[in-house]
C-alpha cells in the first residue's frame, strides 16, 4: 500500500499537467515571454538602424564631443555631456534615496503601530503614482528657490572638494538639484518594493532571534536585512531605471547646456531623456536620427544596469543557498 502511494501521486500530477487549462496557461505564458523578447529585439534593431544613419554623417566623435548641432554644416553632435549628466544625477539620486527608502520601509513594517503604518503605506503608494510633470513643476516653483541657500552653504564649507565649488552665479538649476528631485521621485518606488520584501520575512526567524535575547535592531540586522537584501537590490535597480530615463521633471528643472563641468552647483548640464524631449519637435529628420542615436545609448545603459542587477541577485541567491 505504501509503495503505491507515490505512484498515485505522480499519476495525479501527470494528469494535472495535461489538463486543457494548464496547457492553455503554459502556452500563454510562453507566448507572452517570446512576444516581449521580440518587441525588445525590434526596438533594438530600429534604434541601431537609425543610429547608424546618424553617426555615419557625424563629423566628430559621437562619444567624446561636447556639442549638439546636427543641423550644422557639417553636422556636429556628441553624447559626452549627456552621458555625464545622466550618470551623475542618477548616482546622486541613489545615494540620497536608497538609505532613506530602507529606513522608511523598516519603520512602516517593523516600528510603526498598525494605525500609523497603514496610512503611511497609502501615502507612499500615492506618491509613487504622481506624474513626473507634477514633480517637475513642484521642483521648479518650490525646490529650486529654496535650494539656493543650501548651494551657498555647500560652496562655503565644502567648496574645497571641487565638486561643491560654485564657480558661477545663478539659480539652483543644476545637476545637484536634479539629483535631489530624482531622489524624491524614486523614493516611493524603492520604499514600496522594499517594504513588501521586509513583510515577507519568515516570522519564525524574527521570533527565534527575539527568543535568543536580541533587541529589535538586532532582529532587523540579523534576520530582516539579510533576507531582504536581494529585494533591496531589485528595488534600487527599479528606482535607478526611472532615474536614468526621467524626462519631463528634469526638462522643467534643469537649465541645459553642453558644457561638461564637475562643479555640481553650477547651472547647466543635460541628460539623455531631457535632451530628447527638448529638441525632438524642432529637429529635422537627421536631427531626430541623432536623438535616436542618443536614445540607443540610454537603452544600452539601462540593459547593462538591469543585467548587472540580475547577476547580483542571482549570486546572492547562490550564496544564500550554499550557506543554507
Tab-separated table of N, CA, C and O in Angstrom, residues 106-216:
chain	number	residue	atom	x	y	z
A	106	UNK	N	11.530	50.059	6.813
A	106	UNK	CA	11.686	49.408	8.113
A	106	UNK	C	10.736	50.004	9.151
A	106	UNK	O	10.154	49.276	9.963
A	107	UNK	N	10.569	51.321	9.111
A	107	UNK	CA	9.667	51.956	10.068
A	107	UNK	C	8.229	51.485	9.860
A	107	UNK	O	7.527	51.164	10.821
A	108	UNK	N	7.802	51.439	8.605
A	108	UNK	CA	6.422	51.020	8.326
A	108	UNK	C	6.204	49.560	8.663
A	108	UNK	O	5.168	49.175	9.217
A	109	UNK	N	7.186	48.716	8.377
A	109	UNK	CA	6.992	47.273	8.526
A	109	UNK	C	7.290	46.753	9.926
A	109	UNK	O	6.728	45.726	10.330
A	110	UNK	N	8.160	47.445	10.708
A	110	UNK	CA	8.594	46.857	11.974
A	110	UNK	C	8.536	47.802	13.177
A	110	UNK	O	8.677	47.332	14.310
A	111	UNK	N	8.358	49.081	12.960
A	111	UNK	CA	8.387	50.003	14.090
A	111	UNK	C	7.048	50.707	14.306
A	111	UNK	O	6.605	50.857	15.444
A	112	UNK	N	6.436	51.157	13.265
A	112	UNK	CA	5.224	51.959	13.404
A	112	UNK	C	4.056	51.093	13.874
A	112	UNK	O	3.922	49.936	13.452
A	113	UNK	N	3.199	51.605	14.751
A	113	UNK	CA	1.977	50.873	15.103
A	113	UNK	C	1.069	50.732	13.885
A	113	UNK	O	1.151	51.513	12.937
A	114	UNK	N	0.195	49.740	13.932
A	114	UNK	CA	-0.625	49.433	12.763
A	114	UNK	C	-1.482	50.606	12.335
A	114	UNK	O	-1.680	50.843	11.131
A	115	UNK	N	-1.995	51.382	13.299
A	115	UNK	CA	-2.847	52.518	12.952
A	115	UNK	C	-2.079	53.594	12.192
A	115	UNK	O	-2.672	54.356	11.428
A	116	UNK	N	-0.775	53.654	12.413
A	116	UNK	CA	0.050	54.621	11.697
A	116	UNK	C	0.677	54.026	10.447
A	116	UNK	O	0.879	54.742	9.450
A	117	UNK	N	0.965	52.733	10.489
A	117	UNK	CA	1.664	52.105	9.365
A	117	UNK	C	0.802	52.091	8.100
A	117	UNK	O	1.296	52.373	7.000
A	118	UNK	N	-0.489	51.788	8.247
A	118	UNK	CA	-1.348	51.718	7.064
A	118	UNK	C	-1.499	53.063	6.367
A	118	UNK	O	-1.350	53.153	5.139
A	119	UNK	N	-1.802	54.150	7.099
A	119	UNK	CA	-1.860	55.452	6.405
A	119	UNK	C	-0.540	55.842	5.743
A	119	UNK	O	-0.540	56.395	4.640
A	120	UNK	N	0.569	55.557	6.401
A	120	UNK	CA	1.859	55.869	5.800
A	120	UNK	C	2.079	55.073	4.513
A	120	UNK	O	2.590	55.605	3.517
A	121	UNK	N	1.693	53.811	4.535
A	121	UNK	CA	1.832	52.985	3.332
A	121	UNK	C	0.972	53.529	2.201
A	121	UNK	O	1.401	53.557	1.035
A	122	UNK	N	-0.239	53.975	2.520
A	122	UNK	CA	-1.110	54.555	1.492
A	122	UNK	C	-0.499	55.827	0.909
A	122	UNK	O	-0.579	56.071	-0.300
A	123	UNK	N	0.086	56.645	1.766
A	123	UNK	CA	0.702	57.887	1.289
A	123	UNK	C	1.873	57.584	0.361
A	123	UNK	O	2.036	58.220	-0.699
A	124	UNK	N	2.681	56.606	0.720
A	124	UNK	CA	3.816	56.235	-0.122
A	124	UNK	C	3.325	55.695	-1.463
A	124	UNK	O	3.874	56.027	-2.529
A	125	UNK	N	2.279	54.863	-1.427
A	125	UNK	CA	1.706	54.359	-2.672
A	125	UNK	C	1.197	55.500	-3.545
A	125	UNK	O	1.350	55.475	-4.775
A	126	UNK	N	0.578	56.481	-2.918
A	126	UNK	CA	0.059	57.629	-3.670
A	126	UNK	C	1.182	58.427	-4.299
A	126	UNK	O	1.084	58.860	-5.454
A	127	UNK	N	2.265	58.639	-3.565
A	127	UNK	CA	3.394	59.399	-4.107
A	127	UNK	C	4.032	58.685	-5.297
A	127	UNK	O	4.533	59.338	-6.217
A	128	UNK	N	4.011	57.352	-5.277
A	128	UNK	CA	4.584	56.602	-6.396
A	128	UNK	C	3.779	56.778	-7.668
A	128	UNK	O	4.305	56.578	-8.769
A	129	UNK	N	2.497	57.157	-7.539
A	129	UNK	CA	1.630	57.312	-8.712
A	129	UNK	C	1.555	58.739	-9.226
A	129	UNK	O	0.872	58.994	-10.219
A	130	UNK	N	2.225	59.679	-8.577
A	130	UNK	CA	2.177	61.073	-9.019
A	130	UNK	C	2.936	61.204	-10.342
A	130	UNK	O	4.071	60.729	-10.461
A	131	UNK	N	2.363	61.850	-11.361
A	131	UNK	CA	3.064	62.017	-12.648
A	131	UNK	C	4.336	62.829	-12.496
A	131	UNK	O	4.440	63.713	-11.637
A	132	UNK	N	5.287	62.552	-13.371
A	132	UNK	CA	6.589	63.209	-13.270
A	132	UNK	C	6.499	64.707	-13.541
A	132	UNK	O	7.270	65.487	-12.984
A	133	UNK	N	5.564	65.133	-14.374
A	133	UNK	CA	5.456	66.554	-14.659
A	133	UNK	C	5.056	67.328	-13.406
A	133	UNK	O	5.455	68.491	-13.228
A	134	UNK	N	4.287	66.707	-12.521
A	134	UNK	CA	3.914	67.355	-11.262
A	134	UNK	C	5.150	67.553	-10.394
A	134	UNK	O	5.353	68.620	-9.795
A	135	UNK	N	5.983	66.527	-10.328
A	135	UNK	CA	7.243	66.684	-9.591
A	135	UNK	C	8.106	67.784	-10.213
A	135	UNK	O	8.759	68.558	-9.497
A	136	UNK	N	8.115	67.852	-11.542
A	136	UNK	CA	8.915	68.870	-12.198
A	136	UNK	C	8.432	70.282	-11.895
A	136	UNK	O	9.240	71.176	-11.603
A	137	UNK	N	7.114	70.487	-11.945
A	137	UNK	CA	6.574	71.811	-11.627
A	137	UNK	C	6.838	72.175	-10.169
A	137	UNK	O	7.186	73.326	-9.859
A	138	UNK	N	6.659	71.211	-9.273
A	138	UNK	CA	6.956	71.465	-7.873
A	138	UNK	C	8.428	71.797	-7.673
A	138	UNK	O	8.784	72.706	-6.901
A	139	UNK	N	9.290	71.070	-8.371
A	139	UNK	CA	10.718	71.337	-8.252
A	139	UNK	C	11.094	72.712	-8.756
A	139	UNK	O	11.909	73.410	-8.140
A	140	UNK	N	10.497	73.142	-9.890
A	140	UNK	CA	10.832	74.444	-10.457
A	140	UNK	C	10.301	75.590	-9.601
A	140	UNK	O	10.961	76.625	-9.452
A	141	UNK	N	9.100	75.423	-9.031
A	141	UNK	CA	8.471	76.511	-8.296
A	141	UNK	C	8.929	76.558	-6.838
A	141	UNK	O	9.131	77.639	-6.273
A	142	UNK	N	9.091	75.403	-6.221
A	142	UNK	CA	9.387	75.356	-4.791
A	142	UNK	C	10.828	74.952	-4.498
A	142	UNK	O	11.521	75.617	-3.724
A	143	UNK	N	11.294	73.859	-5.111
A	143	UNK	CA	12.594	73.300	-4.735
A	143	UNK	C	13.754	74.191	-5.169
A	143	UNK	O	14.682	74.434	-4.384
A	144	UNK	N	13.719	74.672	-6.406
A	144	UNK	CA	14.838	75.467	-6.922
A	144	UNK	C	15.089	76.728	-6.088
A	144	UNK	O	16.235	77.000	-5.698
A	145	UNK	N	14.060	77.536	-5.764
A	145	UNK	CA	14.345	78.737	-4.949
A	145	UNK	C	14.894	78.421	-3.562
A	145	UNK	O	15.766	79.143	-3.067
A	146	UNK	N	14.403	77.350	-2.952
A	146	UNK	CA	14.819	77.060	-1.587
A	146	UNK	C	16.176	76.357	-1.517
A	146	UNK	O	16.742	76.242	-0.431
A	147	UNK	N	16.662	75.853	-2.621
A	147	UNK	CA	17.979	75.213	-2.616
A	147	UNK	C	19.111	76.215	-2.805
A	147	UNK	O	20.283	75.836	-2.750
A	148	UNK	N	18.779	77.469	-3.066
A	148	UNK	CA	19.835	78.470	-3.214
A	148	UNK	C	20.668	78.612	-1.955
A	148	UNK	O	21.909	78.700	-2.013
A	149	UNK	N	20.024	78.613	-0.796
A	149	UNK	CA	20.769	78.700	0.459
A	149	UNK	C	21.637	77.488	0.705
A	149	UNK	O	22.780	77.609	1.178
A	150	UNK	N	21.128	76.284	0.388
A	150	UNK	CA	21.926	75.071	0.547
A	150	UNK	C	23.133	75.094	-0.377
A	150	UNK	O	24.236	74.686	0.023
A	151	UNK	N	22.958	75.586	-1.589
A	151	UNK	CA	24.090	75.675	-2.512
A	151	UNK	C	25.174	76.610	-1.985
A	151	UNK	O	26.370	76.319	-2.083
A	152	UNK	N	24.771	77.743	-1.410
A	152	UNK	CA	25.754	78.668	-0.838
A	152	UNK	C	26.483	78.037	0.344
A	152	UNK	O	27.684	78.214	0.519
A	153	UNK	N	25.724	77.304	1.174
A	153	UNK	CA	26.346	76.651	2.327
A	153	UNK	C	27.359	75.598	1.882
A	153	UNK	O	28.461	75.508	2.432
A	154	UNK	N	26.989	74.803	0.887
A	154	UNK	CA	27.907	73.786	0.382
A	154	UNK	C	29.137	74.421	-0.248
A	154	UNK	O	30.262	73.926	-0.084
A	155	UNK	N	28.939	75.525	-0.952
A	155	UNK	CA	30.061	76.212	-1.570
A	155	UNK	C	30.999	76.799	-0.510
A	155	UNK	O	32.223	76.772	-0.653
A	156	UNK	N	30.407	77.282	0.572
A	156	UNK	CA	31.221	77.920	1.614
A	156	UNK	C	32.033	76.908	2.410
A	156	UNK	O	33.217	77.147	2.705
A	157	UNK	N	31.432	75.790	2.765
A	157	UNK	CA	32.096	74.852	3.662
A	157	UNK	C	32.688	73.622	2.951
A	157	UNK	O	33.577	72.971	3.498
A	158	UNK	N	32.170	73.296	1.767
A	158	UNK	CA	32.672	72.125	1.037
A	158	UNK	C	33.190	72.479	-0.341
A	158	UNK	O	33.401	71.600	-1.170
A	159	UNK	N	33.386	73.775	-0.579
A	159	UNK	CA	33.885	74.184	-1.879
A	159	UNK	C	35.274	73.655	-2.187
A	159	UNK	O	35.655	73.529	-3.354
A	160	UNK	N	36.060	73.340	-1.146
A	160	UNK	CA	37.410	72.808	-1.352
A	160	UNK	C	37.406	71.432	-2.009
A	160	UNK	O	38.450	70.969	-2.497
A	161	UNK	N	36.258	70.773	-2.064
A	161	UNK	CA	36.184	69.448	-2.677
A	161	UNK	C	36.065	69.502	-4.194
A	161	UNK	O	36.014	68.458	-4.834
A	162	UNK	N	36.013	70.687	-4.778
A	162	UNK	CA	35.854	70.911	-6.216
A	162	UNK	C	34.449	70.554	-6.693
A	162	UNK	O	33.857	71.276	-7.488
A	163	UNK	N	33.908	69.456	-6.216
A	163	UNK	CA	32.569	69.044	-6.642
A	163	UNK	C	31.536	70.084	-6.225
A	163	UNK	O	30.611	70.412	-6.987
A	164	UNK	N	31.667	70.613	-5.004
A	164	UNK	CA	30.720	71.598	-4.494
A	164	UNK	C	31.260	73.026	-4.586
A	164	UNK	O	30.800	73.907	-3.863
A	165	UNK	N	32.212	73.236	-5.446
A	165	UNK	CA	32.742	74.574	-5.672
A	165	UNK	C	31.862	75.274	-6.703
A	165	UNK	O	31.805	74.866	-7.867
A	166	UNK	N	31.179	76.325	-6.288
A	166	UNK	CA	30.272	77.051	-7.180
A	166	UNK	C	31.068	78.150	-7.874
A	166	UNK	O	31.357	79.196	-7.283
A	167	UNK	N	31.398	77.908	-9.125
A	167	UNK	CA	32.260	78.837	-9.856
A	167	UNK	C	31.493	79.890	-10.629
A	167	UNK	O	32.096	80.808	-11.173
A	168	UNK	N	30.172	79.785	-10.719
A	168	UNK	CA	29.372	80.780	-11.442
A	168	UNK	C	28.084	81.028	-10.683
A	168	UNK	O	27.551	80.137	-10.015
A	169	UNK	N	27.584	82.240	-10.799
A	169	UNK	CA	26.356	82.617	-10.123
A	169	UNK	C	25.144	82.148	-10.938
A	169	UNK	O	25.227	81.897	-12.131
A	170	UNK	N	24.015	82.099	-10.264
A	170	UNK	CA	22.782	81.703	-10.930
A	170	UNK	C	21.897	80.907	-9.995
A	170	UNK	O	22.310	80.518	-8.899
A	171	UNK	N	20.660	80.697	-10.429
A	171	UNK	CA	19.720	79.927	-9.631
A	171	UNK	C	20.148	78.465	-9.613
A	171	UNK	O	20.999	78.027	-10.389
A	172	UNK	N	19.516	77.725	-8.708
A	172	UNK	CA	19.929	76.335	-8.473
A	172	UNK	C	19.326	75.376	-9.492
A	172	UNK	O	18.749	74.347	-9.149
A	173	UNK	N	19.462	75.704	-10.769
A	173	UNK	CA	19.025	74.790	-11.832
A	173	UNK	C	20.241	74.012	-12.327
A	173	UNK	O	20.752	74.254	-13.426
A	174	UNK	N	20.710	73.105	-11.497
A	174	UNK	CA	21.946	72.393	-11.772
A	174	UNK	C	21.747	70.902	-11.554
A	174	UNK	O	20.665	70.440	-11.205
A	175	UNK	N	22.823	70.148	-11.741
A	175	UNK	CA	22.738	68.692	-11.629
A	175	UNK	C	22.475	68.244	-10.201
A	175	UNK	O	21.847	67.209	-9.970
A	176	UNK	N	22.935	69.026	-9.221
A	176	UNK	CA	22.675	68.665	-7.831
A	176	UNK	C	21.181	68.755	-7.522
A	176	UNK	O	20.617	67.873	-6.865
A	177	UNK	N	20.530	69.809	-8.011
A	177	UNK	CA	19.084	69.937	-7.828
A	177	UNK	C	18.342	68.819	-8.546
A	177	UNK	O	17.373	68.264	-8.014
A	178	UNK	N	18.788	68.484	-9.738
A	178	UNK	CA	18.165	67.385	-10.481
A	178	UNK	C	18.299	66.078	-9.710
A	178	UNK	O	17.355	65.282	-9.625
A	179	UNK	N	19.477	65.832	-9.129
A	179	UNK	CA	19.667	64.616	-8.352
A	179	UNK	C	18.743	64.539	-7.152
A	179	UNK	O	18.178	63.481	-6.846
A	180	UNK	N	18.547	65.677	-6.454
A	180	UNK	CA	17.636	65.691	-5.310
A	180	UNK	C	16.201	65.446	-5.756
A	180	UNK	O	15.458	64.681	-5.126
A	181	UNK	N	15.797	66.069	-6.861
A	181	UNK	CA	14.442	65.863	-7.369
A	181	UNK	C	14.226	64.414	-7.785
A	181	UNK	O	13.175	63.821	-7.495
A	182	UNK	N	15.196	63.832	-8.461
A	182	UNK	CA	15.082	62.425	-8.843
A	182	UNK	C	15.017	61.517	-7.615
A	182	UNK	O	14.297	60.506	-7.617
A	183	UNK	N	15.768	61.871	-6.572
A	183	UNK	CA	15.714	61.085	-5.338
A	183	UNK	C	14.312	61.101	-4.743
A	183	UNK	O	13.804	60.078	-4.273
A	184	UNK	N	13.680	62.272	-4.752
A	184	UNK	CA	12.315	62.368	-4.237
A	184	UNK	C	11.355	61.544	-5.093
A	184	UNK	O	10.412	60.922	-4.576
A	185	UNK	N	11.594	61.504	-6.389
A	185	UNK	CA	10.703	60.781	-7.287
A	185	UNK	C	10.828	59.265	-7.139
A	185	UNK	O	9.825	58.545	-7.190
A	186	UNK	N	12.052	58.769	-6.982
A	186	UNK	CA	12.238	57.319	-6.915
A	186	UNK	C	12.087	56.787	-5.497
A	186	UNK	O	12.008	55.570	-5.304
A	187	UNK	N	12.038	57.672	-4.512
A	187	UNK	CA	11.908	57.239	-3.118
A	187	UNK	C	10.661	56.387	-2.880
A	187	UNK	O	10.761	55.321	-2.249
A	188	UNK	N	9.461	56.770	-3.353
A	188	UNK	CA	8.289	55.911	-3.109
A	188	UNK	C	8.387	54.541	-3.775
A	188	UNK	O	7.930	53.545	-3.214
A	189	UNK	N	8.997	54.482	-4.957
A	189	UNK	CA	9.113	53.197	-5.652
A	189	UNK	C	9.996	52.241	-4.863
A	189	UNK	O	9.628	51.079	-4.620
A	190	UNK	N	11.163	52.708	-4.468
A	190	UNK	CA	12.071	51.850	-3.707
A	190	UNK	C	11.449	51.467	-2.368
A	190	UNK	O	11.561	50.322	-1.911
A	191	UNK	N	10.770	52.418	-1.733
A	191	UNK	CA	10.143	52.142	-0.435
A	191	UNK	C	9.063	51.087	-0.552
A	191	UNK	O	8.975	50.170	0.286
A	192	UNK	N	8.215	51.173	-1.567
A	192	UNK	CA	7.126	50.212	-1.734
A	192	UNK	C	7.641	48.789	-1.875
A	192	UNK	O	7.191	47.868	-1.187
A	193	UNK	N	8.579	48.601	-2.792
A	193	UNK	CA	9.087	47.251	-3.035
A	193	UNK	C	9.838	46.735	-1.814
A	193	UNK	O	9.658	45.572	-1.410
A	194	UNK	N	10.663	47.573	-1.208
A	194	UNK	CA	11.433	47.153	-0.035
A	194	UNK	C	10.520	46.805	1.131
A	194	UNK	O	10.754	45.816	1.848
A	195	UNK	N	9.468	47.580	1.331
A	195	UNK	CA	8.527	47.296	2.419
A	195	UNK	C	7.864	45.942	2.236
A	195	UNK	O	7.743	45.153	3.182
A	196	UNK	N	7.444	45.644	1.010
A	196	UNK	CA	6.808	44.344	0.756
A	196	UNK	C	7.779	43.191	0.979
A	196	UNK	O	7.389	42.129	1.453
A	197	UNK	N	9.038	43.407	0.639
A	197	UNK	CA	10.043	42.363	0.882
A	197	UNK	C	10.236	42.147	2.368
A	197	UNK	O	10.298	41.003	2.850
A	198	UNK	N	10.322	43.219	3.152
A	198	UNK	CA	10.503	43.086	4.594
A	198	UNK	C	9.309	42.393	5.256
A	198	UNK	O	9.479	41.667	6.239
A	199	UNK	N	8.122	42.609	4.712
A	199	UNK	CA	6.935	41.961	5.288
A	199	UNK	C	6.898	40.463	5.000
A	199	UNK	O	6.125	39.736	5.631
A	200	UNK	N	7.712	39.997	4.042
A	200	UNK	CA	7.746	38.576	3.712
A	200	UNK	C	8.774	37.796	4.524
A	200	UNK	O	8.922	36.589	4.317
A	201	UNK	N	9.481	38.464	5.415
A	201	UNK	CA	10.461	37.754	6.243
A	201	UNK	C	9.733	36.710	7.105
A	201	UNK	O	8.720	37.033	7.745
A	202	UNK	N	10.200	35.456	7.114
A	202	UNK	CA	9.530	34.429	7.936
A	202	UNK	C	9.430	34.849	9.403
A	202	UNK	O	10.426	35.280	10.007
A	203	UNK	N	8.246	34.740	9.916
A	203	UNK	CA	8.015	35.165	11.299
A	203	UNK	C	8.860	34.366	12.285
A	203	UNK	O	9.305	34.893	13.315
A	204	UNK	N	9.109	33.093	11.975
A	204	UNK	CA	9.893	32.248	12.880
A	204	UNK	C	11.326	32.750	13.023
A	204	UNK	O	11.922	32.592	14.084
A	205	UNK	N	11.878	33.355	11.946
A	205	UNK	CA	13.238	33.887	12.049
A	205	UNK	C	13.303	35.015	13.073
A	205	UNK	O	14.224	35.082	13.892
A	206	UNK	N	12.323	35.896	13.004
A	206	UNK	CA	12.307	37.011	13.944
A	206	UNK	C	12.032	36.522	15.370
A	206	UNK	O	12.657	36.994	16.329
A	207	UNK	N	11.111	35.589	15.523
A	207	UNK	CA	10.798	35.084	16.857
A	207	UNK	C	11.980	34.333	17.448
A	207	UNK	O	12.224	34.400	18.663
A	208	UNK	N	12.719	33.626	16.610
A	208	UNK	CA	13.896	32.905	17.109
A	208	UNK	C	14.948	33.884	17.617
A	208	UNK	O	15.576	33.658	18.658
A	209	UNK	N	15.152	34.980	16.865
A	209	UNK	CA	16.119	35.971	17.312
A	209	UNK	C	15.672	36.632	18.622
A	209	UNK	O	16.485	36.860	19.527
A	210	UNK	N	14.376	36.924	18.729
A	210	UNK	CA	13.858	37.511	19.966
A	210	UNK	C	14.004	36.540	21.138
A	210	UNK	O	14.303	36.942	22.264
A	211	UNK	N	13.792	35.249	20.871
A	211	UNK	CA	13.916	34.244	21.925
A	211	UNK	C	15.348	34.130	22.431
A	211	UNK	O	15.572	33.773	23.595
A	212	UNK	N	16.308	34.462	21.583
A	212	UNK	CA	17.714	34.427	21.994
A	212	UNK	C	18.148	35.701	22.701
A	212	UNK	O	19.320	35.846	23.054
A	213	UNK	N	17.218	36.631	22.881
A	213	UNK	CA	17.522	37.857	23.606
A	213	UNK	C	17.935	39.022	22.740
A	213	UNK	O	18.464	40.013	23.256
A	214	UNK	N	17.706	38.954	21.441
A	214	UNK	CA	18.101	40.039	20.559
A	214	UNK	C	17.160	41.227	20.713
A	214	UNK	O	15.971	41.069	20.990
A	215	UNK	N	17.711	42.423	20.546
A	215	UNK	CA	16.888	43.624	20.528
A	215	UNK	C	16.194	43.757	19.167
A	215	UNK	O	16.469	42.987	18.235
A	216	UNK	N	15.312	44.730	19.060
A	216	UNK	CA	14.605	44.892	17.793
A	216	UNK	C	15.566	45.215	16.660
A	216	UNK	O	15.421	44.710	15.549
